[in-house]
């Protein structure tokens, strides 16, 4: 899936019409959100043209998006804050949690990480965006914190439910317990370029951590 | 432990006298290794003075180490290769594996990762070195590949032994099985700045992955 498609889906999730039309869902300040969308798409167009984040001035983004510089500054303090928004727009959506069992919910969370890893490997533009983003420590921190914090909160909630329902032993703190499930998948998607990410990997990890590795 | 201490220990492990004296162990080309040590220490001195890797010319390193530029170029193709050597010199040594049980060996490997994480958090100089190193993709790749490849090889060997001895189920490939143990610790040391790394963490992770999280 291209960045643009993902971006459209992001807008669908947020209750707005995609750029290709459809009746706009009125919520909050739709007019303002259309402007934000244009600005984010401006950054994406420039990225697709090969312009680096470093060479992207607010002025150039404004010109590409067909808005004034003040319109951008009214929404974001500067480039870094805007780029965080762009990175969010390229993300895979958080997976739906089926909610039937802790096991299935954990598989769904790991599938989200795996899909994000596969998307990163297959999209040169996404790779370039992530590589460039690392040169902006503040941006990277903001983005990373949000992604990680959101995932941790979801996993903690699933595990708390599992301990309460007696599906999990409760001897570890929930944060460490979460790392036992997500850590192996993150090691393969974030810390490795080439560890295989086959179908069924999420199930393997979750089921093995639940059952243990002793014979 | 300071970078310098760690560097001295590195030389002890490699069978050479530390800078503080002692009779040199003659092995290979000791004269040459003393020169290499002086060069690596030159880079460290400059780092301690606050010179960034980007501002560190081969000329300046040579001057600090008291050698000629040609002496450096004879050993390393350029700055990046030399910096990889500097990063190796700052590393915690790989832990000894007790070899009595798979469980204890895995705890030892995880302790190595935990200690590296604690060292990184406590040393501003090490943090600065790692942060700067990330701006040299080739350096980072070389260093990372070596550290990761070496650890993976050790873990795989331990697990293979464990499966053969019947201490572990053998239903997963060894690489994935290794990630189940190391991934949670790496998630806390590399992907997080502030996840607690208390004593006993390695034991908790290994024992829980072995026993499983089902009640």
CSV table of C-alpha atoms in Angstrom, one decimal:
chain,number,residue,atom,x,y,z
A,1,UNK,CA,0.0,0.0,0.0
A,2,UNK,CA,1.4,3.4,-0.9
A,3,UNK,CA,1.7,6.3,1.5
A,4,UNK,CA,-1.1,8.1,-0.1
A,5,UNK,CA,-3.5,5.2,0.2
A,6,UNK,CA,-2.5,4.8,3.8
A,7,UNK,CA,-3.0,8.5,4.3
A,8,UNK,CA,-6.5,8.3,2.8
A,9,UNK,CA,-7.3,5.4,5.1
A,10,UNK,CA,-6.1,7.5,8.0
A,11,UNK,CA,-8.6,10.1,7.1
A,12,UNK,CA,-11.4,7.6,6.7
A,13,UNK,CA,-10.6,6.4,10.2
A,14,UNK,CA,-10.7,9.9,11.5
A,15,UNK,CA,-14.1,10.4,9.9
A,16,UNK,CA,-13.2,12.7,7.0
A,17,UNK,CA,-13.7,12.2,3.3
A,18,UNK,CA,-10.7,11.1,1.4
A,19,UNK,CA,-9.2,13.4,-1.2
A,20,UNK,CA,-11.1,11.4,-3.9
A,21,UNK,CA,-14.4,12.8,-2.7
A,22,UNK,CA,-17.4,11.4,-0.8
A,23,UNK,CA,-19.6,13.5,1.4
A,24,UNK,CA,-17.6,15.0,4.2
A,25,UNK,CA,-18.5,13.9,7.7
A,26,UNK,CA,-18.9,17.1,9.7
A,27,UNK,CA,-17.2,16.8,13.0
A,28,UNK,CA,-15.2,19.4,14.9
A,29,UNK,CA,-13.7,21.8,12.3
A,30,UNK,CA,-13.9,20.0,9.0
A,31,UNK,CA,-12.7,23.1,7.1
A,32,UNK,CA,-9.6,23.2,9.2
A,33,UNK,CA,-9.1,19.5,8.8
A,34,UNK,CA,-9.2,19.8,5.0
A,35,UNK,CA,-6.5,22.4,5.3
A,36,UNK,CA,-4.4,20.1,7.5
A,37,UNK,CA,-4.8,17.3,5.0
A,38,UNK,CA,-3.7,19.5,2.2
A,39,UNK,CA,-0.6,20.5,4.1
A,40,UNK,CA,0.3,16.9,5.0
A,41,UNK,CA,-0.2,15.9,1.4
A,42,UNK,CA,2.0,18.8,0.4
A,43,UNK,CA,4.9,17.3,2.5
A,44,UNK,CA,4.2,13.9,0.9
A,45,UNK,CA,4.3,15.2,-2.6
A,46,UNK,CA,7.6,16.9,-1.9
A,47,UNK,CA,9.0,13.6,-0.4
A,48,UNK,CA,7.8,11.8,-3.5
A,49,UNK,CA,9.7,14.3,-5.6
A,50,UNK,CA,12.8,13.4,-3.6
A,51,UNK,CA,13.0,16.6,-1.5
A,52,UNK,CA,14.6,15.8,1.9
A,53,UNK,CA,13.0,16.9,5.1
A,54,UNK,CA,16.1,19.1,5.7
A,55,UNK,CA,15.5,20.9,2.4
A,56,UNK,CA,11.8,21.3,3.0
A,57,UNK,CA,11.1,24.9,4.1
A,58,UNK,CA,7.7,25.9,5.6
A,59,UNK,CA,7.5,28.3,2.7
A,60,UNK,CA,7.9,25.5,0.1
A,61,UNK,CA,5.4,23.3,1.9
A,62,UNK,CA,2.9,26.2,2.1
A,63,UNK,CA,3.4,26.8,-1.7
A,64,UNK,CA,2.9,23.2,-2.5
A,65,UNK,CA,-0.2,22.9,-0.3
A,66,UNK,CA,-1.6,26.2,-1.7
A,67,UNK,CA,-1.9,27.8,1.7
A,68,UNK,CA,-0.1,30.7,3.4
A,69,UNK,CA,2.8,30.1,5.8
A,70,UNK,CA,0.8,31.6,8.7
A,71,UNK,CA,-1.8,28.8,8.1
A,72,UNK,CA,0.9,26.2,8.8
A,73,UNK,CA,2.3,28.1,11.8
A,74,UNK,CA,-1.1,28.4,13.3
A,75,UNK,CA,-1.3,24.6,13.5
A,76,UNK,CA,2.3,23.5,14.2
A,77,UNK,CA,5.1,25.2,16.0
A,78,UNK,CA,7.5,24.2,13.3
A,79,UNK,CA,8.7,21.6,10.8
A,80,UNK,CA,9.3,18.9,13.4
A,81,UNK,CA,5.8,19.0,14.8
A,82,UNK,CA,4.4,18.9,11.3
A,83,UNK,CA,6.6,16.0,10.3
A,84,UNK,CA,5.3,14.0,13.4
A,85,UNK,CA,1.8,14.5,11.9
A,86,UNK,CA,3.1,13.3,8.5
A,87,UNK,CA,4.6,10.1,10.1
A,88,UNK,CA,1.4,9.4,11.9
A,89,UNK,CA,-0.5,9.7,8.6
A,90,UNK,CA,1.7,7.0,7.1
A,91,UNK,CA,1.3,4.5,9.9
A,92,UNK,CA,-0.7,1.4,9.6
A,93,UNK,CA,-3.8,1.7,11.6
A,94,UNK,CA,-3.8,0.2,15.1
A,95,UNK,CA,-5.4,-3.3,14.8
A,96,UNK,CA,-8.9,-4.0,16.0
A,97,UNK,CA,-8.7,-6.2,19.1
A,98,UNK,CA,-11.3,-9.1,18.8
A,99,UNK,CA,-11.7,-9.1,22.6
A,100,UNK,CA,-12.6,-12.7,22.9
A,101,UNK,CA,-9.5,-14.0,24.5
A,102,UNK,CA,-6.2,-12.6,25.7
A,103,UNK,CA,-4.4,-14.8,23.2
A,104,UNK,CA,-6.3,-13.5,20.2
A,105,UNK,CA,-5.9,-9.9,21.3
A,106,UNK,CA,-2.2,-10.3,21.7
A,107,UNK,CA,-2.0,-12.0,18.3
A,108,UNK,CA,-3.8,-8.9,16.8
A,109,UNK,CA,-1.3,-6.5,18.5
A,110,UNK,CA,1.7,-8.5,17.2
A,111,UNK,CA,0.1,-8.6,13.7
A,112,UNK,CA,0.0,-4.8,13.8
A,113,UNK,CA,3.7,-4.6,14.5
A,114,UNK,CA,4.4,-7.2,11.9
A,115,UNK,CA,2.4,-5.4,9.2
A,116,UNK,CA,4.2,-2.1,10.1
A,117,UNK,CA,7.5,-4.0,9.7
A,118,UNK,CA,6.5,-5.4,6.3
A,119,UNK,CA,5.3,-2.0,5.1
A,120,UNK,CA,8.6,-0.4,6.1
A,121,UNK,CA,10.5,-3.0,4.2
A,122,UNK,CA,8.4,-2.7,1.0
A,123,UNK,CA,8.2,1.1,0.8
A,124,UNK,CA,11.3,3.0,-0.3
A,125,UNK,CA,9.6,6.2,0.5
A,126,UNK,CA,8.6,5.1,4.0
A,127,UNK,CA,12.2,3.9,4.6
A,128,UNK,CA,13.5,7.2,3.5
A,129,UNK,CA,11.1,9.1,5.7
A,130,UNK,CA,12.0,7.1,8.8
A,131,UNK,CA,15.7,7.3,8.1
A,132,UNK,CA,15.5,11.1,7.7
A,133,UNK,CA,13.3,11.4,10.7
A,134,UNK,CA,16.0,10.0,12.9
A,135,UNK,CA,18.1,13.1,12.1
A,136,UNK,CA,15.5,15.1,14.0
A,137,UNK,CA,15.8,13.8,17.5
A,138,UNK,CA,12.8,15.7,18.8
A,139,UNK,CA,10.6,14.5,16.0
A,140,UNK,CA,11.7,11.0,16.5
A,141,UNK,CA,11.2,11.1,20.2
A,142,UNK,CA,7.7,12.6,19.9
A,143,UNK,CA,6.6,10.0,17.2
A,144,UNK,CA,8.2,7.1,19.0
A,145,UNK,CA,6.8,8.1,22.3
A,146,UNK,CA,3.3,8.3,21.0
A,147,UNK,CA,3.4,5.0,19.1
A,148,UNK,CA,5.1,3.2,21.9
A,149,UNK,CA,2.9,4.7,24.6
A,150,UNK,CA,-0.3,3.9,22.7
A,151,UNK,CA,0.8,0.3,22.1
A,152,UNK,CA,1.9,-0.2,25.7
A,153,UNK,CA,-1.4,1.1,27.0
A,154,UNK,CA,-3.4,-1.3,24.8
A,155,UNK,CA,-1.2,-4.3,25.7
A,156,UNK,CA,-1.3,-3.4,29.4
A,157,UNK,CA,-5.1,-3.3,29.2
A,158,UNK,CA,-5.3,-6.7,27.5
A,159,UNK,CA,-2.9,-8.3,30.0
A,160,UNK,CA,-4.7,-6.8,33.0
A,161,UNK,CA,-7.9,-8.4,31.7
A,162,UNK,CA,-6.1,-11.7,31.2
A,163,UNK,CA,-4.7,-11.8,34.8
A,164,UNK,CA,-8.1,-10.9,36.2
A,165,UNK,CA,-9.8,-13.6,34.1
A,166,UNK,CA,-7.2,-16.1,35.3
A,167,UNK,CA,-5.9,-16.6,31.7
A,168,UNK,CA,-2.4,-15.4,32.7
A,169,UNK,CA,-0.2,-15.8,35.7
A,170,UNK,CA,0.1,-12.5,37.5
A,171,UNK,CA,3.7,-12.7,38.9
A,172,UNK,CA,5.3,-10.1,36.7
A,173,UNK,CA,4.5,-6.5,36.3
A,174,UNK,CA,2.3,-5.8,33.3
A,175,UNK,CA,4.9,-3.8,31.5
A,176,UNK,CA,7.5,-6.6,31.6
A,177,UNK,CA,4.8,-9.1,30.7
A,178,UNK,CA,4.0,-7.0,27.6
A,179,UNK,CA,7.6,-7.0,26.6
A,180,UNK,CA,7.7,-10.8,26.6
A,181,UNK,CA,5.1,-10.7,23.8
A,182,UNK,CA,6.0,-7.6,21.8
A,183,UNK,CA,9.8,-7.7,22.4
A,184,UNK,CA,10.5,-10.7,20.1
A,185,UNK,CA,8.4,-9.1,17.2
A,186,UNK,CA,10.1,-5.7,17.7
A,187,UNK,CA,13.5,-7.4,17.6
A,188,UNK,CA,12.6,-8.8,14.2
A,189,UNK,CA,11.0,-5.7,12.7
A,190,UNK,CA,12.9,-2.8,14.2
A,191,UNK,CA,16.3,-4.2,15.2
A,192,UNK,CA,16.7,-6.4,12.2
A,193,UNK,CA,16.4,-5.6,8.4
A,194,UNK,CA,16.1,-9.2,7.3
A,195,UNK,CA,14.6,-11.5,10.0
A,196,UNK,CA,11.8,-13.3,8.3
A,197,UNK,CA,8.3,-12.0,9.1
A,198,UNK,CA,6.1,-14.9,7.8
A,199,UNK,CA,2.4,-15.4,8.2
A,200,UNK,CA,1.8,-17.2,11.5
A,201,UNK,CA,4.7,-15.5,13.2
A,202,UNK,CA,2.5,-13.6,15.6
A,203,UNK,CA,0.6,-16.8,16.6
A,204,UNK,CA,3.9,-18.7,17.1
A,205,UNK,CA,5.3,-16.0,19.4
A,206,UNK,CA,2.1,-15.6,21.5
A,207,UNK,CA,1.4,-19.4,21.8
A,208,UNK,CA,5.0,-20.2,22.8
A,209,UNK,CA,5.3,-17.4,25.4
A,210,UNK,CA,1.9,-18.6,26.8
A,211,UNK,CA,2.9,-22.3,26.9
A,212,UNK,CA,6.6,-21.9,27.7
A,213,UNK,CA,9.7,-23.5,26.1
A,214,UNK,CA,10.1,-26.3,28.5
A,215,UNK,CA,9.2,-29.7,27.0
B,1,UNK,CA,33.0,2.2,34.6
B,2,UNK,CA,34.6,4.9,32.4
B,3,UNK,CA,35.3,4.4,28.7
B,4,UNK,CA,39.0,4.3,29.5
B,5,UNK,CA,38.7,1.5,32.1
B,6,UNK,CA,36.6,-0.4,29.7
B,7,UNK,CA,39.1,0.1,27.0
B,8,UNK,CA,41.9,-1.1,29.3
B,9,UNK,CA,39.9,-4.2,30.1
B,10,UNK,CA,39.4,-4.8,26.4
B,11,UNK,CA,43.1,-4.9,26.0
B,12,UNK,CA,43.5,-7.2,28.9
B,13,UNK,CA,41.0,-9.5,27.3
B,14,UNK,CA,42.9,-9.3,24.1
B,15,UNK,CA,46.1,-10.3,25.8
B,16,UNK,CA,47.9,-7.0,25.7
B,17,UNK,CA,49.3,-4.8,28.5
B,18,UNK,CA,47.0,-2.0,29.6
B,19,UNK,CA,48.3,1.6,29.2
B,20,UNK,CA,49.3,1.6,32.9
B,21,UNK,CA,52.1,-0.9,32.2
B,22,UNK,CA,52.7,-4.5,33.0
B,23,UNK,CA,54.9,-6.8,30.8
B,24,UNK,CA,53.5,-6.9,27.3
B,25,UNK,CA,52.3,-10.3,26.2
B,26,UNK,CA,54.0,-10.9,22.8
B,27,UNK,CA,51.4,-12.2,20.3
B,28,UNK,CA,51.1,-11.4,16.6
B,29,UNK,CA,52.4,-7.9,16.2
B,30,UNK,CA,52.5,-6.3,19.6
B,31,UNK,CA,54.3,-3.2,18.3
B,32,UNK,CA,51.5,-2.7,15.9
B,33,UNK,CA,48.9,-3.2,18.5
B,34,UNK,CA,50.4,-0.6,20.8
B,35,UNK,CA,50.1,1.8,17.9
B,36,UNK,CA,46.4,0.8,17.4
B,37,UNK,CA,45.8,1.4,21.1
B,38,UNK,CA,47.3,4.8,20.9
B,39,UNK,CA,45.1,5.7,18.0
B,40,UNK,CA,41.9,4.5,19.6
B,41,UNK,CA,42.9,6.4,22.8
B,42,UNK,CA,43.5,9.4,20.7
B,43,UNK,CA,39.9,9.3,19.4
B,44,UNK,CA,38.7,8.8,23.0
B,45,UNK,CA,40.7,11.8,24.3
B,46,UNK,CA,39.2,14.0,21.6
B,47,UNK,CA,35.7,12.7,22.4
B,48,UNK,CA,36.3,13.5,26.1
B,49,UNK,CA,37.3,17.0,25.0
B,50,UNK,CA,33.9,17.3,23.3
B,51,UNK,CA,35.1,17.0,19.7
B,52,UNK,CA,32.4,15.5,17.6
B,53,UNK,CA,33.1,12.5,15.3
B,54,UNK,CA,32.2,14.8,12.4
B,55,UNK,CA,34.9,17.4,13.4
B,56,UNK,CA,37.5,14.7,14.0
B,57,UNK,CA,39.9,14.6,11.0
B,58,UNK,CA,42.4,11.8,10.5
B,59,UNK,CA,45.0,14.5,10.8
B,60,UNK,CA,43.8,15.6,14.2
B,61,UNK,CA,43.5,12.0,15.4
B,62,UNK,CA,47.1,11.3,14.2
B,63,UNK,CA,48.4,14.4,16.0
B,64,UNK,CA,46.7,13.4,19.2
B,65,UNK,CA,47.9,9.9,19.0
B,66,UNK,CA,51.5,10.9,18.1
B,67,UNK,CA,51.5,9.0,14.9
B,68,UNK,CA,51.6,9.9,11.2
B,69,UNK,CA,48.4,9.9,9.1
B,70,UNK,CA,49.8,7.1,6.9
B,71,UNK,CA,50.0,4.9,10.1
B,72,UNK,CA,46.2,5.3,10.5
B,73,UNK,CA,45.4,4.7,6.8
B,74,UNK,CA,47.5,1.6,6.8
B,75,UNK,CA,45.2,0.1,9.4
B,76,UNK,CA,41.8,1.6,8.5
B,77,UNK,CA,40.3,2.7,5.2
B,78,UNK,CA,38.9,5.8,6.8
B,79,UNK,CA,37.2,7.3,9.8
B,80,UNK,CA,34.2,5.1,9.9
B,81,UNK,CA,36.3,1.9,10.1
B,82,UNK,CA,38.4,3.4,12.9
B,83,UNK,CA,35.2,4.5,14.8
B,84,UNK,CA,33.9,1.0,14.6
B,85,UNK,CA,37.0,-0.1,16.4
B,86,UNK,CA,36.5,2.6,19.0
B,87,UNK,CA,33.0,1.5,19.6
B,88,UNK,CA,34.1,-2.1,20.1
B,89,UNK,CA,36.7,-0.9,22.6
B,90,UNK,CA,34.0,0.8,24.7
B,91,UNK,CA,31.8,-2.3,24.8
B,92,UNK,CA,31.1,-4.4,27.8
B,93,UNK,CA,32.9,-7.7,27.4
B,94,UNK,CA,30.7,-10.6,26.2
B,95,UNK,CA,29.7,-12.5,29.4
B,96,UNK,CA,31.2,-15.9,30.2
B,97,UNK,CA,28.7,-18.6,29.8
B,98,UNK,CA,28.7,-21.0,32.8
B,99,UNK,CA,27.7,-23.9,30.5
B,100,UNK,CA,25.9,-25.9,33.2
B,101,UNK,CA,22.4,-25.4,32.0
B,102,UNK,CA,20.7,-23.6,29.1
B,103,UNK,CA,18.8,-21.6,31.7
B,104,UNK,CA,22.0,-20.2,33.3
B,105,UNK,CA,23.6,-19.5,30.0
B,106,UNK,CA,20.6,-17.6,28.8
B,107,UNK,CA,20.6,-15.6,32.0
B,108,UNK,CA,24.3,-14.8,31.4
B,109,UNK,CA,23.6,-13.6,27.8
B,110,UNK,CA,20.7,-11.4,29.1
B,111,UNK,CA,22.9,-10.0,31.9
B,112,UNK,CA,25.3,-8.9,29.2
B,113,UNK,CA,22.6,-7.0,27.4
B,114,UNK,CA,21.3,-5.5,30.7
B,115,UNK,CA,24.8,-4.4,31.7
B,116,UNK,CA,25.4,-2.8,28.3
B,117,UNK,CA,22.0,-1.0,28.7
B,118,UNK,CA,23.0,0.3,32.2
B,119,UNK,CA,26.4,1.4,31.0
B,120,UNK,CA,24.8,3.4,28.2
B,121,UNK,CA,22.4,5.1,30.6
B,122,UNK,CA,25.1,6.1,33.1
B,123,UNK,CA,27.8,7.3,30.7
B,124,UNK,CA,27.1,10.6,29.0
B,125,UNK,CA,30.2,10.0,26.8
B,126,UNK,CA,28.9,6.7,25.6
B,127,UNK,CA,25.5,8.1,24.9
B,128,UNK,CA,27.1,10.9,22.9
B,129,UNK,CA,29.3,8.3,21.0
B,130,UNK,CA,26.3,6.1,20.2
B,131,UNK,CA,24.1,9.1,19.1
B,132,UNK,CA,26.8,10.4,16.9
B,133,UNK,CA,27.6,7.0,15.4
B,134,UNK,CA,24.0,6.8,14.1
B,135,UNK,CA,24.8,9.6,11.8
B,136,UNK,CA,27.3,7.3,10.0
B,137,UNK,CA,25.0,4.6,8.6
B,138,UNK,CA,27.9,2.5,7.4
B,139,UNK,CA,29.6,2.6,10.8
B,140,UNK,CA,26.4,1.9,12.6
B,141,UNK,CA,25.7,-1.0,10.3
B,142,UNK,CA,29.1,-2.6,10.7
B,143,UNK,CA,29.1,-2.2,14.5
B,144,UNK,CA,25.5,-3.4,14.9
B,145,UNK,CA,26.0,-6.3,12.6
B,146,UNK,CA,29.0,-7.5,14.4
B,147,UNK,CA,27.5,-7.2,17.9
B,148,UNK,CA,24.2,-8.7,16.8
B,149,UNK,CA,25.8,-11.5,14.7
B,150,UNK,CA,28.1,-12.4,17.6
B,151,UNK,CA,25.3,-12.5,20.1
B,152,UNK,CA,23.0,-14.4,17.8
B,153,UNK,CA,25.7,-17.0,17.2
B,154,UNK,CA,26.2,-17.6,20.9
B,155,UNK,CA,22.5,-17.8,21.7
B,156,UNK,CA,21.9,-20.2,18.8
B,157,UNK,CA,24.6,-22.4,20.1
B,158,UNK,CA,23.2,-22.5,23.6
B,159,UNK,CA,19.7,-23.2,22.3
B,160,UNK,CA,20.9,-26.0,20.0
B,161,UNK,CA,22.5,-27.6,23.0
B,162,UNK,CA,19.3,-27.2,25.0
B,163,UNK,CA,17.1,-28.8,22.4
B,164,UNK,CA,19.5,-31.7,22.0
B,165,UNK,CA,19.7,-32.2,25.7
B,166,UNK,CA,15.9,-32.1,25.9
B,167,UNK,CA,15.8,-29.0,28.1
B,168,UNK,CA,13.9,-27.1,25.4
B,169,UNK,CA,11.0,-27.9,23.0
B,170,UNK,CA,12.4,-27.8,19.5
B,171,UNK,CA,9.3,-26.7,17.6
B,172,UNK,CA,10.6,-23.2,16.6
B,173,UNK,CA,13.6,-22.3,14.5
B,174,UNK,CA,16.5,-21.3,16.8
B,175,UNK,CA,16.6,-17.7,15.6
B,176,UNK,CA,13.0,-17.1,16.6
B,177,UNK,CA,13.5,-19.0,19.9
B,178,UNK,CA,16.5,-16.7,20.6
B,179,UNK,CA,14.4,-13.6,20.0
B,180,UNK,CA,11.9,-14.9,22.6
B,181,UNK,CA,14.6,-14.5,25.3
B,182,UNK,CA,16.6,-11.6,24.0
B,183,UNK,CA,13.8,-9.5,22.5
B,184,UNK,CA,12.2,-8.5,25.8
B,185,UNK,CA,15.6,-7.4,27.2
B,186,UNK,CA,16.4,-5.5,24.0
B,187,UNK,CA,13.0,-3.8,24.0
B,188,UNK,CA,13.9,-2.4,27.5
B,189,UNK,CA,17.5,-1.5,26.8
B,190,UNK,CA,17.6,-0.3,23.2
B,191,UNK,CA,14.0,0.7,22.4
B,192,UNK,CA,13.3,2.4,25.8
B,193,UNK,CA,15.2,5.1,27.7
B,194,UNK,CA,13.6,4.5,31.0
B,195,UNK,CA,12.2,0.9,31.4
B,196,UNK,CA,13.6,-0.3,34.7
B,197,UNK,CA,16.5,-2.7,34.5
B,198,UNK,CA,16.6,-4.1,38.0
B,199,UNK,CA,18.8,-6.9,39.3
B,200,UNK,CA,17.0,-10.2,38.7
B,201,UNK,CA,15.4,-9.0,35.5
B,202,UNK,CA,17.3,-11.5,33.4
B,203,UNK,CA,16.3,-14.4,35.6
B,204,UNK,CA,12.6,-13.3,35.5
B,205,UNK,CA,12.6,-13.1,31.7
B,206,UNK,CA,14.4,-16.5,31.2
B,207,UNK,CA,12.3,-18.3,33.8
B,208,UNK,CA,9.0,-17.0,32.6
B,209,UNK,CA,9.7,-17.8,28.9
B,210,UNK,CA,10.8,-21.3,29.9
B,211,UNK,CA,7.7,-21.9,32.1
B,212,UNK,CA,5.1,-19.9,30.1
B,213,UNK,CA,2.6,-17.4,31.2
B,214,UNK,CA,-0.4,-19.7,31.5
B,215,UNK,CA,-1.4,-20.4,35.1
